[in-house]
Amino acid sequence: MNLEEFFQAFAWLDLVDNPILSWFGDILGSWRAHPDVAISSSIAALAVVIALASISQTHLIRRRLENVKHEFFAAMRPRFVLRDVHAKNCQAGEPIEVTYTICNTGSSAARIVESVLSVDVQHWQSPRRVPIPAGKNEIGDLTLNAGEAATFTYKVAERTWNKNLIKDSEVIALIFCGRIDYADAGGVVRETSFCRAFDSSRERFFPMRDPELEYAD
């Protein structure tokens, strides 16, 4: 069917008086009179369609790349955890010293940007709270690669061992707690919080098993 037959079909349906079809008929008549205009118009329309499709495809690809990037960084993220927390000695009258190891169990390097540590004697029934670094970095400027670990000793000169701390007590507990904030290569800062109670029989500090106090982002 050529353009004339196409337009005649609308005439047979008694739709020629429709303003839109009249405008469409004028366009078809112009194209019949000037074929080069029809070709140019078709090329221009095709270019517009291709451009719109290209923009849509670009947005789609960009969204997919963003998703891939987020998934990659999530998979390659660092993760700092605390291990092997124990008392260096438990002799009465000696300052309390806690030895601990920080391990990066993630898949990329990270640097400690803030940290705070605390050793306190508390009642077992007291609410537990982890201190906030507030700009301090008691551990220091430390970078750990994936799978790397570092061991430190935290000394509390003003607090010493006594018989109530050396033996197990149902009233008081020696609590070692703190928070470590560390940044990955992209500048994303994550937290590791810990809260450990002293077990005199093993001279070690064990996790309190409270996800609000003991976690690694």
Coordinates of C-alpha atoms in Angstrom, one line a residue:
M1 CA 0.0 0.0 0.0
N2 CA 1.4 3.4 -1.1
L3 CA 0.8 6.7 0.7
E4 CA -2.2 7.6 -1.6
E5 CA -4.0 4.3 -0.9
F6 CA -3.2 4.7 2.8
F7 CA -4.9 8.1 2.9
Q8 CA -7.9 6.8 0.8
A9 CA -8.5 4.1 3.4
F10 CA -9.1 6.8 6.0
A11 CA -11.4 8.6 3.5
W12 CA -13.4 5.4 3.1
L13 CA -13.8 5.3 6.9
D14 CA -15.1 8.9 6.7
L15 CA -12.3 10.2 9.0
V16 CA -10.8 12.7 6.6
D17 CA -12.4 15.7 8.2
N18 CA -10.6 14.9 11.4
P19 CA -8.1 17.8 12.0
I20 CA -5.3 15.5 13.0
L21 CA -5.8 13.4 9.9
S22 CA -6.0 16.5 7.7
W23 CA -2.6 17.6 9.1
F24 CA -1.2 14.1 8.5
G25 CA -2.6 14.3 4.9
D26 CA -0.8 17.6 4.3
I27 CA 2.4 16.0 5.6
L28 CA 2.0 13.0 3.2
G29 CA 1.2 15.4 0.3
S30 CA 4.4 17.4 1.1
W31 CA 6.4 14.2 1.1
R32 CA 4.9 13.1 -2.3
A33 CA 5.8 16.5 -3.7
H34 CA 9.3 16.6 -2.2
P35 CA 10.7 13.1 -1.7
D36 CA 14.0 14.5 -0.5
V37 CA 12.1 16.1 2.4
A38 CA 10.6 12.7 3.3
I39 CA 14.1 11.1 3.4
S40 CA 15.5 14.0 5.4
S41 CA 12.6 13.8 7.9
S42 CA 13.0 10.1 8.2
I43 CA 16.7 10.4 8.8
A44 CA 16.1 13.1 11.4
A45 CA 13.4 11.1 13.2
L46 CA 15.7 8.0 13.2
A47 CA 18.5 10.1 14.7
V48 CA 16.2 11.3 17.5
V49 CA 15.1 7.7 18.2
I50 CA 18.7 6.5 18.3
A51 CA 19.7 9.4 20.6
L52 CA 16.9 8.6 23.0
A53 CA 17.7 4.9 23.0
S54 CA 21.4 5.8 23.6
I55 CA 20.6 8.0 26.5
S56 CA 18.3 5.3 28.0
Q57 CA 21.0 2.7 27.5
T58 CA 23.6 5.0 29.1
H59 CA 21.5 5.4 32.2
L60 CA 20.9 1.7 32.4
I61 CA 24.7 0.9 32.1
R62 CA 25.5 3.6 34.7
R63 CA 23.1 2.1 37.2
R64 CA 24.5 -1.4 36.6
L65 CA 28.1 -0.1 37.1
E66 CA 27.1 1.6 40.3
N67 CA 25.6 -1.7 41.6
V68 CA 28.7 -3.6 40.6
K69 CA 30.9 -1.0 42.3
H70 CA 28.8 -1.2 45.5
E71 CA 28.9 -5.0 45.5
F72 CA 32.7 -5.0 44.8
F73 CA 33.4 -2.6 47.8
A74 CA 31.1 -4.6 50.0
A75 CA 32.9 -7.8 49.1
M76 CA 36.4 -6.3 49.5
R77 CA 35.7 -4.4 52.7
P78 CA 38.0 -4.5 55.7
R79 CA 36.8 -5.9 59.1
F80 CA 38.6 -5.3 62.4
V81 CA 38.0 -7.7 65.3
L82 CA 39.5 -8.2 68.7
R83 CA 41.1 -11.5 69.7
D84 CA 43.2 -13.0 72.5
V85 CA 42.3 -10.5 75.2
H86 CA 44.0 -11.5 78.4
A87 CA 45.7 -10.1 81.6
K88 CA 49.4 -9.7 81.4
N89 CA 49.7 -10.5 85.1
C90 CA 47.4 -10.7 88.1
Q91 CA 49.7 -10.0 91.0
A92 CA 48.1 -8.0 93.8
G93 CA 49.3 -4.4 94.0
E94 CA 50.5 -4.4 90.3
P95 CA 48.9 -2.1 87.7
I96 CA 46.3 -3.8 85.6
E97 CA 47.6 -4.5 82.1
V98 CA 45.5 -5.9 79.3
T99 CA 47.0 -7.5 76.2
Y100 CA 44.9 -7.7 73.1
T101 CA 45.2 -8.4 69.4
I102 CA 43.5 -6.5 66.5
C103 CA 43.0 -8.6 63.4
N104 CA 41.8 -7.4 60.0
T105 CA 39.7 -10.4 58.8
G106 CA 38.4 -8.5 55.8
S107 CA 39.7 -8.4 52.2
S108 CA 41.3 -4.9 52.1
A109 CA 43.5 -2.6 54.1
A110 CA 42.2 -0.1 56.6
R111 CA 43.6 2.6 59.0
I112 CA 42.5 3.3 62.5
V113 CA 41.3 6.9 62.7
E114 CA 39.8 7.0 66.2
S115 CA 39.9 4.6 69.2
V116 CA 39.2 4.6 72.9
L117 CA 39.9 1.9 75.6
S118 CA 38.7 1.6 79.2
V119 CA 39.1 -0.8 82.1
D120 CA 36.6 -0.4 84.9
V121 CA 35.3 -2.2 87.9
Q122 CA 31.5 -2.5 87.7
H123 CA 28.7 -4.3 89.4
W124 CA 27.5 -7.3 87.4
Q125 CA 24.0 -5.8 87.3
S126 CA 25.1 -2.4 86.1
P127 CA 24.2 -1.3 82.6
R128 CA 27.1 -1.6 80.1
R129 CA 28.2 1.3 77.9
V130 CA 31.1 1.5 75.5
P131 CA 32.9 4.9 75.5
I132 CA 32.9 7.1 72.4
P133 CA 36.3 8.1 70.9
A134 CA 35.3 11.7 70.5
G135 CA 38.4 12.5 68.4
K136 CA 40.8 10.5 70.5
N137 CA 43.0 7.7 69.1
E138 CA 44.5 5.8 72.1
I139 CA 45.7 2.9 69.9
G140 CA 47.4 5.2 67.4
D141 CA 47.7 5.7 63.7
L142 CA 47.7 2.0 62.6
T143 CA 47.1 0.5 59.1
L144 CA 46.4 -3.2 58.8
N145 CA 46.4 -5.1 55.5
A146 CA 43.9 -7.9 54.8
G147 CA 44.8 -10.8 57.1
E148 CA 47.2 -8.8 59.2
A149 CA 47.2 -8.5 63.0
A150 CA 48.9 -6.4 65.7
T151 CA 49.2 -7.0 69.4
F152 CA 49.1 -4.2 72.1
T153 CA 49.1 -3.8 75.8
Y154 CA 46.8 -1.4 77.6
K155 CA 48.1 -0.3 81.0
V156 CA 45.9 1.3 83.7
A157 CA 48.5 2.8 86.1
E158 CA 45.9 4.2 88.5
R159 CA 44.1 0.8 88.9
T160 CA 45.8 -2.2 90.5
W161 CA 45.0 -5.8 91.1
N162 CA 43.5 -6.8 94.5
K163 CA 42.0 -9.9 96.0
N164 CA 38.5 -9.0 94.9
L165 CA 39.5 -8.8 91.2
I166 CA 41.9 -11.8 91.3
K167 CA 39.1 -14.2 92.4
D168 CA 35.7 -14.7 90.9
S169 CA 33.0 -12.5 92.3
E170 CA 29.3 -12.5 92.0
V171 CA 29.2 -8.8 92.9
I172 CA 31.8 -7.0 90.8
A173 CA 33.4 -7.5 87.4
L174 CA 36.5 -6.1 85.8
I175 CA 35.4 -4.8 82.4
F176 CA 37.6 -4.1 79.4
C177 CA 35.8 -2.2 76.7
G178 CA 36.3 0.3 73.8
R179 CA 35.6 1.2 70.2
I180 CA 37.8 1.3 67.1
D181 CA 36.9 3.4 64.1
Y182 CA 38.8 2.6 60.9
A183 CA 38.7 3.9 57.4
D184 CA 39.2 2.0 54.1
A185 CA 40.9 3.2 50.9
G186 CA 37.7 4.9 49.8
G187 CA 37.3 6.8 53.1
V188 CA 34.4 4.8 54.4
V189 CA 34.6 4.6 58.2
R190 CA 33.4 1.6 60.1
E191 CA 33.3 0.6 63.8
T192 CA 34.4 -2.2 66.0
S193 CA 33.0 -2.2 69.5
F194 CA 33.9 -4.6 72.3
C195 CA 33.0 -5.3 75.9
R196 CA 34.9 -8.0 77.8
A197 CA 34.6 -9.3 81.3
F198 CA 37.5 -10.8 83.2
D199 CA 37.6 -14.5 84.0
S200 CA 40.1 -15.0 86.8
S201 CA 40.3 -18.7 86.4
R202 CA 41.7 -18.3 82.9
E203 CA 43.1 -14.8 83.3
R204 CA 41.3 -13.9 80.1
F205 CA 38.5 -11.4 79.1
F206 CA 35.5 -13.0 77.4
P207 CA 32.9 -11.2 75.3
M208 CA 29.7 -10.1 77.0
R209 CA 27.6 -11.5 74.0
D210 CA 25.6 -8.3 73.7
P211 CA 25.3 -7.2 70.0
E212 CA 24.9 -3.6 71.1
L213 CA 28.3 -3.7 72.8
E214 CA 30.2 -6.4 70.8
Y215 CA 30.1 -6.0 67.1
A216 CA 32.2 -5.3 64.0
D217 CA 30.6 -3.3 61.1

